[in-house]
PDB file of C-alpha atoms and ligand atoms in Angstrom:
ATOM      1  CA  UNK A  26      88.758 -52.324 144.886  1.00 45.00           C
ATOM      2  CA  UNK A  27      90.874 -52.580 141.522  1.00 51.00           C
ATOM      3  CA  UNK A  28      89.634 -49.357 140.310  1.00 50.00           C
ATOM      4  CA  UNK A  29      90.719 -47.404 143.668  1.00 53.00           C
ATOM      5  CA  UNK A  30      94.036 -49.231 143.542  1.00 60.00           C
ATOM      6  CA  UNK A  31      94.538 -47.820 139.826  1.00 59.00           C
ATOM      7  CA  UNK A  32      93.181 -44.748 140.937  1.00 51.00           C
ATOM      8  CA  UNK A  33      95.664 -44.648 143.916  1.00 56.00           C
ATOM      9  CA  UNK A  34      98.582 -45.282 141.172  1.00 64.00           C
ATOM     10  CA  UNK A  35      97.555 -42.464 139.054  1.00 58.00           C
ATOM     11  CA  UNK A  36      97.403 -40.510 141.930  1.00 51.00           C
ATOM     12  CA  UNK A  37     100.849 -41.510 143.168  1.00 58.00           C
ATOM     13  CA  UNK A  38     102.446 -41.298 139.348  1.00 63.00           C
ATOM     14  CA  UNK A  39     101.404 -37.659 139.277  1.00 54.00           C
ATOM     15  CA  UNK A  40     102.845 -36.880 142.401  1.00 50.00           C
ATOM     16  CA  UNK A  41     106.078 -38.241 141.170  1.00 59.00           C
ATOM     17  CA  UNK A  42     106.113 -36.784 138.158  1.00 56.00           C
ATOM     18  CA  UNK A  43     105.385 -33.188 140.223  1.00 51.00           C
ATOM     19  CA  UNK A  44     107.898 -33.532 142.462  1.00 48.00           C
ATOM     20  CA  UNK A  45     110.748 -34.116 139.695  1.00 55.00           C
ATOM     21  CA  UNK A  46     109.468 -30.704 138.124  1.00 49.00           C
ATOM     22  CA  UNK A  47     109.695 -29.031 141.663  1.00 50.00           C
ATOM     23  CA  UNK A  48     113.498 -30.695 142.313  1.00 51.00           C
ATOM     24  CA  UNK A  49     114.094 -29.005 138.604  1.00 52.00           C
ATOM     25  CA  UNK A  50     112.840 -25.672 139.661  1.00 50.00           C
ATOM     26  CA  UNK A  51     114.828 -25.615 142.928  1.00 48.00           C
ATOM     27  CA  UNK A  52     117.961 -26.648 140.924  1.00 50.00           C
ATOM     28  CA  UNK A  53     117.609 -24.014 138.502  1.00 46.00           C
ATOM     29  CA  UNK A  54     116.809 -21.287 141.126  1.00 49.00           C
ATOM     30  CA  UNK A  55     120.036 -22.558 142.737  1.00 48.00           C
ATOM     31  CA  UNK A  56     121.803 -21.762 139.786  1.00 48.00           C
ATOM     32  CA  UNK A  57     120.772 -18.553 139.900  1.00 49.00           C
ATOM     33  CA  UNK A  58     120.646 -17.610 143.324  1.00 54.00           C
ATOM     34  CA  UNK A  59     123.953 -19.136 144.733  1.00 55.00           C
ATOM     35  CA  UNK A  60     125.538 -16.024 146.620  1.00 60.00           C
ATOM     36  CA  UNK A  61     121.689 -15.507 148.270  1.00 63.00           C
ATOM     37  CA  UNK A  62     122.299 -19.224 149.425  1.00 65.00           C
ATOM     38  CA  UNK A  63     125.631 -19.116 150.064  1.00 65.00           C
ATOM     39  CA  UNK A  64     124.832 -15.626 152.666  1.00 61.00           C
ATOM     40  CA  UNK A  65     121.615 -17.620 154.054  1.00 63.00           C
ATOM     41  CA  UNK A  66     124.529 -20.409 154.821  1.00 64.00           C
ATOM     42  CA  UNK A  67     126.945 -17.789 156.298  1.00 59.00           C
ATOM     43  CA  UNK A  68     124.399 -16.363 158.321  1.00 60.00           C
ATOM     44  CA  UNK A  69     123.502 -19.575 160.416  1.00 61.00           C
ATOM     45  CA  UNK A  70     126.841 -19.783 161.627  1.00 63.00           C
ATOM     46  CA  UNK A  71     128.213 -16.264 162.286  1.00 65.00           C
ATOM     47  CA  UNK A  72     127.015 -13.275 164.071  1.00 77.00           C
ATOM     48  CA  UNK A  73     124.395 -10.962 163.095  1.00 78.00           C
ATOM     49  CA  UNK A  74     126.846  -7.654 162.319  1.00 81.00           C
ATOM     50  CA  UNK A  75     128.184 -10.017 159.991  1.00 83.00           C
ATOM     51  CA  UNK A  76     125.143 -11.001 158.473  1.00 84.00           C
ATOM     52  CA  UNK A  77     123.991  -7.487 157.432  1.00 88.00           C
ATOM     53  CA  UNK A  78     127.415  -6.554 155.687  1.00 89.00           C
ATOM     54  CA  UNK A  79     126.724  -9.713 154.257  1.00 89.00           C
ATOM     55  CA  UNK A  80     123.261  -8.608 153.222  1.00 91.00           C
ATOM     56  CA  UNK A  81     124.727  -5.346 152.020  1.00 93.00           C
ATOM     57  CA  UNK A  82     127.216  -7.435 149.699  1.00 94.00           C
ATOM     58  CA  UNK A  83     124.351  -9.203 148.219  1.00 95.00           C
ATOM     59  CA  UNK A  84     121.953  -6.350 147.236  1.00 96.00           C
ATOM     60  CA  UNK A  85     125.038  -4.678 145.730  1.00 96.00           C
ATOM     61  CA  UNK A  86     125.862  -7.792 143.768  1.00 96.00           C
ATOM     62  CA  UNK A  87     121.984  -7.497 142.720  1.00 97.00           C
ATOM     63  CA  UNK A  88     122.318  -3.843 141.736  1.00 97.00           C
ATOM     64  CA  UNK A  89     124.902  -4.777 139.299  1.00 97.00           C
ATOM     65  CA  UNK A  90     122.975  -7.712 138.067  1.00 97.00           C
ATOM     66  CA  UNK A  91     120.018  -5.451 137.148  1.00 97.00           C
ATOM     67  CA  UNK A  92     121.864  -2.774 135.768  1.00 97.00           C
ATOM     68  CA  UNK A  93     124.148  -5.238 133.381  1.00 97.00           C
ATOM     69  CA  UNK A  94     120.731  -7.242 132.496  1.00 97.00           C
ATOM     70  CA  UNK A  95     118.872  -3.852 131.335  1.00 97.00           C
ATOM     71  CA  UNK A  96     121.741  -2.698 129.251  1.00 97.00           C
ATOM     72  CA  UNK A  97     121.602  -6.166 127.729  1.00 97.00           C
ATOM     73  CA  UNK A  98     117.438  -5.494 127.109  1.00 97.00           C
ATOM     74  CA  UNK A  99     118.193  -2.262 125.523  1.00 96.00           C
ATOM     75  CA  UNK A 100     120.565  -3.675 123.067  1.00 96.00           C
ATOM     76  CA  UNK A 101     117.868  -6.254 121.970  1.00 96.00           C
ATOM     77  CA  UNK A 102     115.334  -3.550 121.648  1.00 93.00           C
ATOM     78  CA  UNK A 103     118.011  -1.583 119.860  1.00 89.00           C
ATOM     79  CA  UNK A 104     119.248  -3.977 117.278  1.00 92.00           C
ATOM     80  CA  UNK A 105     115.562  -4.817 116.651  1.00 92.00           C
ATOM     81  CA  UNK A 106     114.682  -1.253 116.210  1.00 88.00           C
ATOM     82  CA  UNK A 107     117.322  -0.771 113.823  1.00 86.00           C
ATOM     83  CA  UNK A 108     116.071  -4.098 111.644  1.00 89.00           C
ATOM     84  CA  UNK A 109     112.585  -2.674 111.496  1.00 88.00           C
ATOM     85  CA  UNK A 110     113.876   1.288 110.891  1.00 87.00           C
ATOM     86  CA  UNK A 111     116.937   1.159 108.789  1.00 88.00           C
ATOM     87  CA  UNK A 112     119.004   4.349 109.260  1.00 88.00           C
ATOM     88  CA  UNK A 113     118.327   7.281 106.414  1.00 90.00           C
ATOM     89  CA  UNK A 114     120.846   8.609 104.393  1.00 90.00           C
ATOM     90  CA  UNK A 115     120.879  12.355 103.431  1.00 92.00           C
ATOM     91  CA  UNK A 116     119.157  13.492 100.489  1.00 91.00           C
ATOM     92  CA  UNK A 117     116.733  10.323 100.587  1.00 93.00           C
ATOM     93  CA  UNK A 118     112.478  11.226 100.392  1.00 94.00           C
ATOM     94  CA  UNK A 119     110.634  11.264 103.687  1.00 94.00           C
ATOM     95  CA  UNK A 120     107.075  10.832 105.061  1.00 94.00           C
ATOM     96  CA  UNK A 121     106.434  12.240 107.752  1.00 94.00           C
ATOM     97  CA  UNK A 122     102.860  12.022 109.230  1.00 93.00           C
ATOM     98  CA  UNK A 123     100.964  14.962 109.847  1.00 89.00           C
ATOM     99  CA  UNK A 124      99.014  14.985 113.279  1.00 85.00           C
ATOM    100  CA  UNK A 125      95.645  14.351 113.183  1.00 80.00           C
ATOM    101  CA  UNK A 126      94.861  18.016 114.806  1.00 79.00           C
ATOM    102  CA  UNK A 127      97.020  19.642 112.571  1.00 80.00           C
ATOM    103  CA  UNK A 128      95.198  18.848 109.476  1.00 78.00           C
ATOM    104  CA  UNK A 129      92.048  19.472 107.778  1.00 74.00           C
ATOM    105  CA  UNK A 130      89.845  16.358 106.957  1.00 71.00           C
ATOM    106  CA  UNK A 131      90.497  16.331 103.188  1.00 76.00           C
ATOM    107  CA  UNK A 132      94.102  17.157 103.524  1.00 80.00           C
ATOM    108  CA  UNK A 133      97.009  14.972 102.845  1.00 85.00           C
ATOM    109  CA  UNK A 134      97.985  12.613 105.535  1.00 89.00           C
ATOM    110  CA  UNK A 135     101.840  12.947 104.879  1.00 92.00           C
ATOM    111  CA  UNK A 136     103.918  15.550 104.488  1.00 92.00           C
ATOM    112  CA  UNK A 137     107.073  14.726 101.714  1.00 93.00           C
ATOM    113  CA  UNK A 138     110.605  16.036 102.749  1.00 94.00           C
ATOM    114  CA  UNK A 139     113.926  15.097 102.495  1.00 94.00           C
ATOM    115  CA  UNK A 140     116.837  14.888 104.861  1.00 94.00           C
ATOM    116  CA  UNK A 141     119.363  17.437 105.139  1.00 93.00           C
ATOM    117  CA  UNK A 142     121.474  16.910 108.399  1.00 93.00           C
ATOM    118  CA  UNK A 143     122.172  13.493 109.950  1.00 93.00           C
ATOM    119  CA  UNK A 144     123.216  13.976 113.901  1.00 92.00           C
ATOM    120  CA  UNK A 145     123.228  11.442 116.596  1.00 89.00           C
ATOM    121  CA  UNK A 146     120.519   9.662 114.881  1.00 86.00           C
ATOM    122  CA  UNK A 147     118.714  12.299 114.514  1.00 92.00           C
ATOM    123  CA  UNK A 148     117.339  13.796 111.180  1.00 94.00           C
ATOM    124  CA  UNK A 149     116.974  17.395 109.777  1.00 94.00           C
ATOM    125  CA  UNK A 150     114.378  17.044 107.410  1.00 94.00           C
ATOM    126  CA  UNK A 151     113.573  20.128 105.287  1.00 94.00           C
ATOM    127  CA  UNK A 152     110.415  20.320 102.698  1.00 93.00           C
ATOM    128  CA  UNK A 153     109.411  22.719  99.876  1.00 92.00           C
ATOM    129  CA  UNK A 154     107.951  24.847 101.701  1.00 91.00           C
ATOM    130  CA  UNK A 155     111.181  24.964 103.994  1.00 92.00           C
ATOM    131  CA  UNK A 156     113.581  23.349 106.942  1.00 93.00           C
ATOM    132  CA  UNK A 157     111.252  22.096 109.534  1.00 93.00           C
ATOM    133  CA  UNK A 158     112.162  23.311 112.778  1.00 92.00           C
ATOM    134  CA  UNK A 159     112.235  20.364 115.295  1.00 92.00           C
ATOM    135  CA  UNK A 160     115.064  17.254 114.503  1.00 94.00           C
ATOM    136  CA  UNK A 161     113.032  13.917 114.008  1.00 94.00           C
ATOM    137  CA  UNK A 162     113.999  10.723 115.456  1.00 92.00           C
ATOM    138  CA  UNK A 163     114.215   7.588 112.553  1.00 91.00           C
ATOM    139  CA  UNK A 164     111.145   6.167 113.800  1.00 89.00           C
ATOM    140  CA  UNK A 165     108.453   9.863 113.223  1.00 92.00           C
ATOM    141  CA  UNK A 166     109.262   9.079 109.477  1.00 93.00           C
ATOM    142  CA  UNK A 167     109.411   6.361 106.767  1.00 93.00           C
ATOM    143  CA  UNK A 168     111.811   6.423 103.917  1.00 93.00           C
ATOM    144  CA  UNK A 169     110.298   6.547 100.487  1.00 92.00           C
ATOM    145  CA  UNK A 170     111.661   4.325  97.675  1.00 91.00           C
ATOM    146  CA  UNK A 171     111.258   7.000  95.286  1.00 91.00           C
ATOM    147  CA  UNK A 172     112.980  10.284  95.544  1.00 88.00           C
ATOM    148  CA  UNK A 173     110.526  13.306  95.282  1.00 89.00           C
ATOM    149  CA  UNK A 174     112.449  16.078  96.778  1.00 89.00           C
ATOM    150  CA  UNK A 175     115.704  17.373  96.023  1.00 90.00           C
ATOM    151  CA  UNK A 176     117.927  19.030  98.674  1.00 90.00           C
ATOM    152  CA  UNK A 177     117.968  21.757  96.186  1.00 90.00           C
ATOM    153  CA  UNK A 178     114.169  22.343  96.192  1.00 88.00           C
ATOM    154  CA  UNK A 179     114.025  23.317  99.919  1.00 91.00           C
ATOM    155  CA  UNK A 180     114.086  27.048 100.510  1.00 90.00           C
ATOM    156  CA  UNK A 181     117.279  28.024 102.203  1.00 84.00           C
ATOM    157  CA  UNK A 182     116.638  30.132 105.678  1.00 86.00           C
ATOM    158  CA  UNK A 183     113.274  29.177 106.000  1.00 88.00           C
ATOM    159  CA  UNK A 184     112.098  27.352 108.992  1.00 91.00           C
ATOM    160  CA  UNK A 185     108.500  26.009 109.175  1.00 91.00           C
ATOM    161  CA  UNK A 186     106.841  23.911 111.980  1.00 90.00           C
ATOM    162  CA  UNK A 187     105.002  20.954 110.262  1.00 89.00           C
ATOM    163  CA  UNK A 188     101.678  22.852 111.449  1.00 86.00           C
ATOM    164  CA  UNK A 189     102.240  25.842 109.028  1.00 86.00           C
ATOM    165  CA  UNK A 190     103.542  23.228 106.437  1.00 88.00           C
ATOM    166  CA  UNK A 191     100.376  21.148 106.608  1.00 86.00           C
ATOM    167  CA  UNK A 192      98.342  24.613 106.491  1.00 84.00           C
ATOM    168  CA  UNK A 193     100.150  25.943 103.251  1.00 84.00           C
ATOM    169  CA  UNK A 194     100.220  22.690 101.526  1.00 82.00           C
ATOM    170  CA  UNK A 195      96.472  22.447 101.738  1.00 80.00           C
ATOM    171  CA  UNK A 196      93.664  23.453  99.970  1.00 74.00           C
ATOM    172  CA  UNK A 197      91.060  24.428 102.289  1.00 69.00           C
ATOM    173  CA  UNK A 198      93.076  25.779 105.395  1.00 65.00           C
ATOM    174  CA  UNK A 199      94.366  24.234 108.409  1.00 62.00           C
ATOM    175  CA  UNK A 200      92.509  22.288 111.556  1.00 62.00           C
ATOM    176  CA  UNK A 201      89.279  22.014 110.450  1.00 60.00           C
ATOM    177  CA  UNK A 202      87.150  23.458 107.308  1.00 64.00           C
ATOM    178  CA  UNK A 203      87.110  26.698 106.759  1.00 71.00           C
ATOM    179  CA  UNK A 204      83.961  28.335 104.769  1.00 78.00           C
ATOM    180  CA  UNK A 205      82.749  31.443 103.526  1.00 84.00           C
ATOM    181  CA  UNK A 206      78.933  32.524 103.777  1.00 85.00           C
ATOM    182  CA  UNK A 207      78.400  34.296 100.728  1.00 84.00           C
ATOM    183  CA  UNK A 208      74.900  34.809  99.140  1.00 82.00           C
ATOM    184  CA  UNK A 209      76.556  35.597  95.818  1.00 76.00           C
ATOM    185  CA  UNK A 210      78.900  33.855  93.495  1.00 81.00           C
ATOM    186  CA  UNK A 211      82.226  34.341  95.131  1.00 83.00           C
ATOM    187  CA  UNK A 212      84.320  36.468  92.932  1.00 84.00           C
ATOM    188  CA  UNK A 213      85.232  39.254  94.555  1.00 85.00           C
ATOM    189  CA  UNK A 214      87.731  39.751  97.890  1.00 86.00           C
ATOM    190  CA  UNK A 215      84.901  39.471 100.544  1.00 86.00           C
ATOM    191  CA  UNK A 216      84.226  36.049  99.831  1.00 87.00           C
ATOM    192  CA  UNK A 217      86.890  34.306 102.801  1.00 84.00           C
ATOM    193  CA  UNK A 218      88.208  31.423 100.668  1.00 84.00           C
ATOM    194  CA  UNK A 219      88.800  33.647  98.154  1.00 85.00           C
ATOM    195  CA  UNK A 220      90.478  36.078 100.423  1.00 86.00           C
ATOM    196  CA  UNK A 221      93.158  33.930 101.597  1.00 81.00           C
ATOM    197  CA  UNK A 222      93.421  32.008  98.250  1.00 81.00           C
ATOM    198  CA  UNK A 223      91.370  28.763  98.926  1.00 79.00           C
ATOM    199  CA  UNK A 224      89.234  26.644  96.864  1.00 82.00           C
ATOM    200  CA  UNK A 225      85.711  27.050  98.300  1.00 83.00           C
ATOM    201  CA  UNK A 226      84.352  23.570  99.573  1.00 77.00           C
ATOM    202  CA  UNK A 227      81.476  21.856  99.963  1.00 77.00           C
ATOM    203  CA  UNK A 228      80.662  23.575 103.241  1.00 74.00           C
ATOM    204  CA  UNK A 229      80.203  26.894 102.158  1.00 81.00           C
ATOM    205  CA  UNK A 230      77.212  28.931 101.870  1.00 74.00           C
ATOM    206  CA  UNK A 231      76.533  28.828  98.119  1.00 65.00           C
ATOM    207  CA  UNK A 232      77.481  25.444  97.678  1.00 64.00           C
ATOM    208  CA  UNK A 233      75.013  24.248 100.462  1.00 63.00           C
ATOM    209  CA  UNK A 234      72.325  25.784  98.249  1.00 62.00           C
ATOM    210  CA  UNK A 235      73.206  24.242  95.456  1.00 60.00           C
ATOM    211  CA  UNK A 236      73.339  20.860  97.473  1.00 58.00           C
ATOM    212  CA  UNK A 237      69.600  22.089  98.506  1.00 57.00           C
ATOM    213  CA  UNK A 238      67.918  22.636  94.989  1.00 53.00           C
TER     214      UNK A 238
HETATM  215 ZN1   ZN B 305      82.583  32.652  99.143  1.00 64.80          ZN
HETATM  216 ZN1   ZN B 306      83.907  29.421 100.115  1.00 64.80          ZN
END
């Protein structure tokens, strides 16, 4: 009998205690929610063209609610954007990722520029090779401590997409390996790398039979 009283106390405690955290929610929810509770309260006493003006009043007043709450989110994703990206100053060194399908699989993962224009938070970035067409938003690059290129090293009236800069700044061509099939040594223009001024690679034709022997 004692244990089922105890057990009946426990029981009872617990119910207390979730109760009080209900009452809290409510109270908080009223906080919130006082014009919905204050219509729901007009409502029971007047007449029903009333009640949908006042219905009208209150998705209004949540309209502006939302909109005034998301601007706040944006800020916070803003400010904390800016802390992790802080904004680039012209003539400072770049890295700018090269896409994964624009590169060959021994070329360099990063291209090097430096920035040139500064608009609206957006960057003009130009490289040796030349300006790179599209603007770049401060977080498609990281800043480098060191500076590697000089605003006088970038060809003037030269665009380049950061395709055909990837291509000329590698050594074995551009999206995926090129090769050459020759039976010979490769000296003269027939051979393919040598035609379009590459280092031959491990997947060409004479190399594979040295790899064989
Ligand atoms: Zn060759
Ligand atoms: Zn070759």
């Amino acid at each position: 009998m004692e244990t089922a009283r105890k057990f009946s106390d426990k029981l009872k405690d617990i119910l207390d205690k979730k109760v009080e955290v209900k009452e809290d929610e409510s109270q908080t929810r009223n906080k919130t929610d006082i014009s919905s509770q204050d219509v729901l309260a007009i409502e029971a006493e007047e007449n029903p063209v009333d009640n949908i003006r006042n219905r009208q009043h209150l998705i209004r007043d949540k309209r502006k609610m939302v909109v005034t709450n998301l601007e706040i989110q944006a800020d916070r994703m803003k400010s904390v954007s800016l802390a992790n990206h802080p904004i680039g100053k012209i003539g400072e060194t770049v890295r700018i990722p090269i896409p994964d399908v624009d590169r060959a699989r021994s070329d360099l993962r990063n291209i090097l520029g430096v920035i040139l224009v500064v608009e609206d938070n957006n960057y003009s970035i130009g490289t040796k090779l030349g300006k790179l067409q599209q603007m770049y938003s401060r977080n498609q690059f990281t800043i480098c401590k060191q500076s590697m290129v000089a605003i006088d090293d970038v060809p003037e009236s030269v665009e380049v997409s950061l395709r055909e800069c990837a291509k000329k700044s590698s050594c074995v061509g551009d999206q995926g390996y090129n090769r050459c099939f020759c039976n010979q040594k490769c000296r003269t223009k027939k051979c393919k790398c040598r035609n379009n001024g590459k280092l031959c690679n491990s997947k060409c034709q004479q190399n594979q039979k040295m790899q064989m022997s």
